[in-house]
PDB file of C-alpha atoms in Angstrom:
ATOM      1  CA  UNK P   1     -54.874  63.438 -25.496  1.00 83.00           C
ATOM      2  CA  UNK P   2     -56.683  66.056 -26.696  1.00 87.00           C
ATOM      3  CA  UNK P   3     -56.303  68.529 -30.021  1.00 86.00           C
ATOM      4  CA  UNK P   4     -58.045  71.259 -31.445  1.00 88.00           C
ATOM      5  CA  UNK P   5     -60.169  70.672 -34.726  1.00 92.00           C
ATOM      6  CA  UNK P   6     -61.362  73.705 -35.387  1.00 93.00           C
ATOM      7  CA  UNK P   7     -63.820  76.882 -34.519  1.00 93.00           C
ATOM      8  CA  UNK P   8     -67.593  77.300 -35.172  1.00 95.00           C
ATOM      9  CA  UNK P   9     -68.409  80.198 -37.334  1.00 95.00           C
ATOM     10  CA  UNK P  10     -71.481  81.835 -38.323  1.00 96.00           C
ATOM     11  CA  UNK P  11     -74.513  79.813 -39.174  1.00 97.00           C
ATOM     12  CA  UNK P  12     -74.870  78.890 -42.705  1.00 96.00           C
ATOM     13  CA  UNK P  13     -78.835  78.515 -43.482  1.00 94.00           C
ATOM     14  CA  UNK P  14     -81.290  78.088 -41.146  1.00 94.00           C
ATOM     15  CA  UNK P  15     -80.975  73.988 -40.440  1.00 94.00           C
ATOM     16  CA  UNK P  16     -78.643  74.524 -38.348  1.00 94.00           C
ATOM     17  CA  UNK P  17     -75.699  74.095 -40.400  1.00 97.00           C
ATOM     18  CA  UNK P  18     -72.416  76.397 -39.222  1.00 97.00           C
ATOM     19  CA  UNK P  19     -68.875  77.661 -41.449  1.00 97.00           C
ATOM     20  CA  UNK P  20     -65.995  75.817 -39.487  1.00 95.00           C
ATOM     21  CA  UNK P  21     -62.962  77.479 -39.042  1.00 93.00           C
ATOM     22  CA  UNK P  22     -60.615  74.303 -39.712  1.00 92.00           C
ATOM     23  CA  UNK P  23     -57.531  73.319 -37.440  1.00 88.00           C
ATOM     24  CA  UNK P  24     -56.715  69.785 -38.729  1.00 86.00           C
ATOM     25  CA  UNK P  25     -54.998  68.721 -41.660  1.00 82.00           C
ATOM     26  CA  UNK P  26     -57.519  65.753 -41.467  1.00 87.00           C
ATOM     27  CA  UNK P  27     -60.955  67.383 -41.983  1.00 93.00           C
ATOM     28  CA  UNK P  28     -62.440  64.536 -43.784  1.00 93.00           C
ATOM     29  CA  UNK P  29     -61.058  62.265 -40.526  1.00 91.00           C
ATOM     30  CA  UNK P  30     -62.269  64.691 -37.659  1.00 93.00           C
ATOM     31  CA  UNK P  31     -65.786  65.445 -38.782  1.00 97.00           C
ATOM     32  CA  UNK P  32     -66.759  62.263 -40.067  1.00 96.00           C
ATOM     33  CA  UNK P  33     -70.663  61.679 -39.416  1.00 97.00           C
ATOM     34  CA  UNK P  34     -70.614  59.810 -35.825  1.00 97.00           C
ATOM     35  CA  UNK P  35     -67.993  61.954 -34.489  1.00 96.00           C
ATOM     36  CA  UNK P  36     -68.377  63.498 -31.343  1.00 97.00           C
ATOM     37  CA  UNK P  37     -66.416  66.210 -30.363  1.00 97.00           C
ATOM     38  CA  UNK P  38     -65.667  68.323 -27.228  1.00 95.00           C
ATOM     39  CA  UNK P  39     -67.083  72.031 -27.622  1.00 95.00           C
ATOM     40  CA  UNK P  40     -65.379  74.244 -25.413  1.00 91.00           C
ATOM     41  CA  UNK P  41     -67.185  77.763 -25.142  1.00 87.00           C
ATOM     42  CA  UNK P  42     -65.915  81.149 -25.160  1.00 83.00           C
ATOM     43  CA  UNK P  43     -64.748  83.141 -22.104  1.00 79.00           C
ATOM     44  CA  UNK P  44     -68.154  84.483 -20.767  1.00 76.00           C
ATOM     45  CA  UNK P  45     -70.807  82.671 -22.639  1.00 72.00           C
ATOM     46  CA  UNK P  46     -74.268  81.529 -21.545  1.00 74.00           C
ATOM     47  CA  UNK P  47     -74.697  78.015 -21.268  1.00 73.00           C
ATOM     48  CA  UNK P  48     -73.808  75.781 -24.391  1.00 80.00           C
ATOM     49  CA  UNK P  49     -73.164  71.992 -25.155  1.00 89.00           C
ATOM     50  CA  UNK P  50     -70.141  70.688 -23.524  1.00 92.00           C
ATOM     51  CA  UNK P  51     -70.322  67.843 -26.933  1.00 95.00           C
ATOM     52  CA  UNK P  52     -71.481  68.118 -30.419  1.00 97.00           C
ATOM     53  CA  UNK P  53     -72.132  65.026 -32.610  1.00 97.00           C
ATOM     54  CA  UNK P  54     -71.224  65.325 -35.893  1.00 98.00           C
ATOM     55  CA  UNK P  55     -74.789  64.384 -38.693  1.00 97.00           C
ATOM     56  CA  UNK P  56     -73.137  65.788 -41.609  1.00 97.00           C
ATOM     57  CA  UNK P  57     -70.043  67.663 -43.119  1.00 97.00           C
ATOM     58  CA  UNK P  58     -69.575  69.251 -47.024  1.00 96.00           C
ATOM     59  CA  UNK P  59     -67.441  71.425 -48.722  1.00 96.00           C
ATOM     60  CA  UNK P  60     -69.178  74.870 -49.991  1.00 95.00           C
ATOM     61  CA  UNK P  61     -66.530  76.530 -51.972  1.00 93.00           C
ATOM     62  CA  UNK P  62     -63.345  77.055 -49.503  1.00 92.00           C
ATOM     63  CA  UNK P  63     -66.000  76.355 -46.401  1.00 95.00           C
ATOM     64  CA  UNK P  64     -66.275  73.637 -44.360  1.00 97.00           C
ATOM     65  CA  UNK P  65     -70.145  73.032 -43.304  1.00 97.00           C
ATOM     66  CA  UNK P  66     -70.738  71.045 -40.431  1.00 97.00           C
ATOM     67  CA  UNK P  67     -74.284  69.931 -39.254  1.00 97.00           C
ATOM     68  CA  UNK P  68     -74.316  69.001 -35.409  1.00 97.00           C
ATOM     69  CA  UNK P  69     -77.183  66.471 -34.343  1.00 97.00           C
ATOM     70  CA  UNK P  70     -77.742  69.077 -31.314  1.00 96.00           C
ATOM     71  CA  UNK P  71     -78.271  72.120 -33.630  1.00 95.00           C
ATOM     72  CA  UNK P  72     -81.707  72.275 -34.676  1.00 94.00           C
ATOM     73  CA  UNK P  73     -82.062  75.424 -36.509  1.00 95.00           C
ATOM     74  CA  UNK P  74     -80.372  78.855 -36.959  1.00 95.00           C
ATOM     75  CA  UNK P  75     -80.682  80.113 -33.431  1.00 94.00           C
ATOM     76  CA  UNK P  76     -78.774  77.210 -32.242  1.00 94.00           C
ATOM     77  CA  UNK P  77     -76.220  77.692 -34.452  1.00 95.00           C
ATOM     78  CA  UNK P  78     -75.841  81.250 -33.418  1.00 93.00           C
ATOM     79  CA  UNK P  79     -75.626  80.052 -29.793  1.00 92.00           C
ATOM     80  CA  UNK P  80     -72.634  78.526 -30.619  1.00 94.00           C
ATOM     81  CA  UNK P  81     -70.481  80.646 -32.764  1.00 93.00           C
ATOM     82  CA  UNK P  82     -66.915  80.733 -31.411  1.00 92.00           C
ATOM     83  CA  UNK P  83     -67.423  77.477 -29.580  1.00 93.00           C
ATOM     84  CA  UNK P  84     -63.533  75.476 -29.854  1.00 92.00           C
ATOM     85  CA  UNK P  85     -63.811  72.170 -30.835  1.00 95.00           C
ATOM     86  CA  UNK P  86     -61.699  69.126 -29.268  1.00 94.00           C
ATOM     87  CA  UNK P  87     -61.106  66.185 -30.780  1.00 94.00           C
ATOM     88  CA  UNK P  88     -59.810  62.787 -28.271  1.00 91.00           C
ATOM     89  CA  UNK P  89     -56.900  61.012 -30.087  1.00 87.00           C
ATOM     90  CA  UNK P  90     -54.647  58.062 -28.741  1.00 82.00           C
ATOM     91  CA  UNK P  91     -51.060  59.469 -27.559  1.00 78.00           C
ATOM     92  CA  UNK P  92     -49.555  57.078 -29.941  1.00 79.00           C
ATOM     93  CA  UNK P  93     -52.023  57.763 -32.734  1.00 81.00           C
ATOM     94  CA  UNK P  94     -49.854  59.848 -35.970  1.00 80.00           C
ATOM     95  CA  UNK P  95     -51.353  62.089 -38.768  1.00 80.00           C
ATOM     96  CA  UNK P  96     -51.920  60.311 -42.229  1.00 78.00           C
ATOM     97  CA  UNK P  97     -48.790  62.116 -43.863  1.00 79.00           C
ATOM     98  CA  UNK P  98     -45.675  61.314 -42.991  1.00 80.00           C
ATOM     99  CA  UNK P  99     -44.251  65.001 -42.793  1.00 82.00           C
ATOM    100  CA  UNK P 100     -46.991  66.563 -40.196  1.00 84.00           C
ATOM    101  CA  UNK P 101     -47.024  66.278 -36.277  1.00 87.00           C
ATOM    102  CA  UNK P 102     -49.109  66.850 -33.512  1.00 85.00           C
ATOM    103  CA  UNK P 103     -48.234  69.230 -31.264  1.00 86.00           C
ATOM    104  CA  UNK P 104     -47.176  66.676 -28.118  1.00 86.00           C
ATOM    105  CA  UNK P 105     -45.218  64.465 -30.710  1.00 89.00           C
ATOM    106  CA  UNK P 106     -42.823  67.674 -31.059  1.00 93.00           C
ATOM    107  CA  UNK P 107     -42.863  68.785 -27.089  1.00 94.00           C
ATOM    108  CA  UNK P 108     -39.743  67.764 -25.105  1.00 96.00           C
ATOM    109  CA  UNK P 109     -37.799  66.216 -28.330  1.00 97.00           C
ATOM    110  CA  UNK P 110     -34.043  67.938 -28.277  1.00 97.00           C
ATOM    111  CA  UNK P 111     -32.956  69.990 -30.372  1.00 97.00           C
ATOM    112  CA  UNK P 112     -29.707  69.546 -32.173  1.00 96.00           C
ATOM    113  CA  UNK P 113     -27.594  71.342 -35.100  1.00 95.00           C
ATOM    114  CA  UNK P 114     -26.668  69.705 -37.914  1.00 95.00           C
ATOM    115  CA  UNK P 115     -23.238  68.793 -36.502  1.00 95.00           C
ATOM    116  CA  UNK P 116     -25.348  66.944 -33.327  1.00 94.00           C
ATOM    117  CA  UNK P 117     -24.452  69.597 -30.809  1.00 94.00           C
ATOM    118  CA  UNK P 118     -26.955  70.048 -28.336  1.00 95.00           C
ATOM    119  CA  UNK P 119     -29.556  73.741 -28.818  1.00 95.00           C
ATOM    120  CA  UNK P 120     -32.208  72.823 -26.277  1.00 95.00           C
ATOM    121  CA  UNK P 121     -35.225  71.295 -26.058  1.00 97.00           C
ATOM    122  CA  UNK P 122     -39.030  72.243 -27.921  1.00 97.00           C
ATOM    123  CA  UNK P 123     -41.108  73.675 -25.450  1.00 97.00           C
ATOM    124  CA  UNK P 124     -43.977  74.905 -27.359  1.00 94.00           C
ATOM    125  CA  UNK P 125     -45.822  74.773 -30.814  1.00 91.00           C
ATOM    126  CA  UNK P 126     -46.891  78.144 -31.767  1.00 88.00           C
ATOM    127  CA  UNK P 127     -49.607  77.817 -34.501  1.00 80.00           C
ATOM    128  CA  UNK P 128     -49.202  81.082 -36.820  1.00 73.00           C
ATOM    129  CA  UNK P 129     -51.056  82.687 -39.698  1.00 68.00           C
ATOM    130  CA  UNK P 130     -48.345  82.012 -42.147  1.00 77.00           C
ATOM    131  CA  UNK P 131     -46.204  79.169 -40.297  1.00 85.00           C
ATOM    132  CA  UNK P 132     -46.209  77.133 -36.869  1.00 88.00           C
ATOM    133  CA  UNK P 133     -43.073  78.362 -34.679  1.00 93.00           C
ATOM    134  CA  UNK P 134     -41.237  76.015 -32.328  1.00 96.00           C
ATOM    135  CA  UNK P 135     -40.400  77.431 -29.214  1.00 96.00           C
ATOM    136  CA  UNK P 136     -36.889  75.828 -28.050  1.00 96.00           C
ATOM    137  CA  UNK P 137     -35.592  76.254 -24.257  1.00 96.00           C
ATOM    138  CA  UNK P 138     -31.812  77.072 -24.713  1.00 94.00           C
ATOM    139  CA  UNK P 139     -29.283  75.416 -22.000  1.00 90.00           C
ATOM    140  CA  UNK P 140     -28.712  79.220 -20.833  1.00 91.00           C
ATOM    141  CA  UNK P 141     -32.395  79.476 -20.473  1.00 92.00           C
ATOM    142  CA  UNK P 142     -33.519  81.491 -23.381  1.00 93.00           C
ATOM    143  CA  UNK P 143     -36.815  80.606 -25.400  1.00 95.00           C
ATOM    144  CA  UNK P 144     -36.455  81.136 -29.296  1.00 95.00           C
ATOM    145  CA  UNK P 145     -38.482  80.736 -32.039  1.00 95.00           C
ATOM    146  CA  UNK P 146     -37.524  78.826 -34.850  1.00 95.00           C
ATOM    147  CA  UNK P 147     -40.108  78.635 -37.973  1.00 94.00           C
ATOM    148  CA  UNK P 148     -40.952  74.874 -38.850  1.00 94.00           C
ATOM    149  CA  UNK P 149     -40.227  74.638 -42.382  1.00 93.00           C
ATOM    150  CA  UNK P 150     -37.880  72.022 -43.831  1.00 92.00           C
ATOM    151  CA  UNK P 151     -35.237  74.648 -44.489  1.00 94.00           C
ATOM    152  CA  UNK P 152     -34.541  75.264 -41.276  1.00 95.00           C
ATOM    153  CA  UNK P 153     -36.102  72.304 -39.538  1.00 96.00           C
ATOM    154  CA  UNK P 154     -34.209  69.648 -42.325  1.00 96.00           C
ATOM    155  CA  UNK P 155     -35.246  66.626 -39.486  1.00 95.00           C
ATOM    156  CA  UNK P 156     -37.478  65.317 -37.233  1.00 95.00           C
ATOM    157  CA  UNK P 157     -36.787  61.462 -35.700  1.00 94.00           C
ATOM    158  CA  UNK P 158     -39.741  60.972 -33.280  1.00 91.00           C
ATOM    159  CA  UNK P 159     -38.061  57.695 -32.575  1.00 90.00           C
ATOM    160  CA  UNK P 160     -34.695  58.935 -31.247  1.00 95.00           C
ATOM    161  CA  UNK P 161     -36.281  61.724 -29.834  1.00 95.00           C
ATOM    162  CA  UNK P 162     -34.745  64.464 -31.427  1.00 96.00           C
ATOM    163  CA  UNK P 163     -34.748  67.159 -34.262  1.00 96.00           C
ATOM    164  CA  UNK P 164     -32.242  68.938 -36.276  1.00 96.00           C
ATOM    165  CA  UNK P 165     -32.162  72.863 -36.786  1.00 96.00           C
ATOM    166  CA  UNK P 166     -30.422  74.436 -39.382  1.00 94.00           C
ATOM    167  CA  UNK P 167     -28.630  76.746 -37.093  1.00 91.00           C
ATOM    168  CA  UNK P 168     -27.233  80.270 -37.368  1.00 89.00           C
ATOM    169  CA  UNK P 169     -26.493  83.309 -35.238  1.00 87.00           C
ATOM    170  CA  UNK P 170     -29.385  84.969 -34.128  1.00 87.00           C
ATOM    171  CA  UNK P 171     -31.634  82.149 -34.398  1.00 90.00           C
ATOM    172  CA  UNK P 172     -30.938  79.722 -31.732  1.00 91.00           C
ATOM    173  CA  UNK P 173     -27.349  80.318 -30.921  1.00 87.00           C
ATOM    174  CA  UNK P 174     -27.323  84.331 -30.150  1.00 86.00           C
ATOM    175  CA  UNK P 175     -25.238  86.727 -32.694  1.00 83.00           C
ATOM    176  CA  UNK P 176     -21.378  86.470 -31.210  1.00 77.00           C
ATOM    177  CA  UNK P 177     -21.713  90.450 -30.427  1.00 74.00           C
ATOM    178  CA  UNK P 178     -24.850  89.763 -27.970  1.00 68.00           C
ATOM    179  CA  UNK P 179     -22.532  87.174 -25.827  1.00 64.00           C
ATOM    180  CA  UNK P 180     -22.137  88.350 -22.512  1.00 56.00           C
TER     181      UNK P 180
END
């Protein structure tokens, strides 16, 4: 199983150290020295390294600096600005904190209100600017978004395979004037 860690930004010196754009919630886990990660290039690049080892990682301010054992000065860096970086985990392998999930932990779990009646299933994890959205499949066949934050998303039991939504018209169930 594979996740996305993050996104290589400009170069930052000219060692060949880049500015990550982070995707984890475990930074200090994902680019520990040793770590080798799958680099997946943009649409239309020239060739570029299909792995990248990590030698070194440091917060600079806000920043997260990564030095790759295949970047050997500024010019590489450059070359590989944009590249998306994979990271392998086992499918039964769960974030440090309790309260976050990956992505296929959520995927296929039903969807419930807080009475146990049946909404659908999560179809999707939609990873926003300000939130991550679940997608849900209604049993009519509708796809809705529903914002994962506790107030709406109260519970999530990986183990029975479901999650409760704090439902109300317009969210998952439709508004009673848009029932056909």
């Amino acid at each position: 199983m594979e996740v996305v860690v993050g996104r290589i930004g400009k170069p930052h010196g000219i060692r060949g150290e880049v500015t990550l754009d982070v995707r984890t919630d475990e930074p200090e886990r994902r680019f520990a020295p040793g770590t080798t990660l799958r680099a997946e290039a943009p649409a239309g690049a020239d060739r570029r390294p299909t792995s990248l080892t990590v030698a070194r990682a440091r917060w600079h301010q806000s920043t997260l600096l990564v030095t790759f054992e295949e970047l050997e000065d500024r010019n590489a860096a450059e070359a590989v600005r944009g590249t998306v970086l994979h990271a392998t985990i086992g499918h039964d392998e769960v974030p440090d904190d309790p309260e976050e999930y990956y992505d296929h932990q959520l995927v296929g779990l039903a969807v419930v209100d807080l009475d146990g009646t049946a909404l659908g299933e999560v179809t999707a994890v939609v990873h926003g600017s300000a939130q991550d959205l679940l997608t849900v499949r209604t049993g009519d066949g509708r796809d809705t978004l529903v914002p994962f934050v506790s107030a709406l998303v109260p519970e999530v039991d990986l183990a029975a395979g479901r999650l409760v939504v704090a439902d109300r018209p317009g969210l998952v169930t439709p508004f009673p004037e848009d029932e056909t």
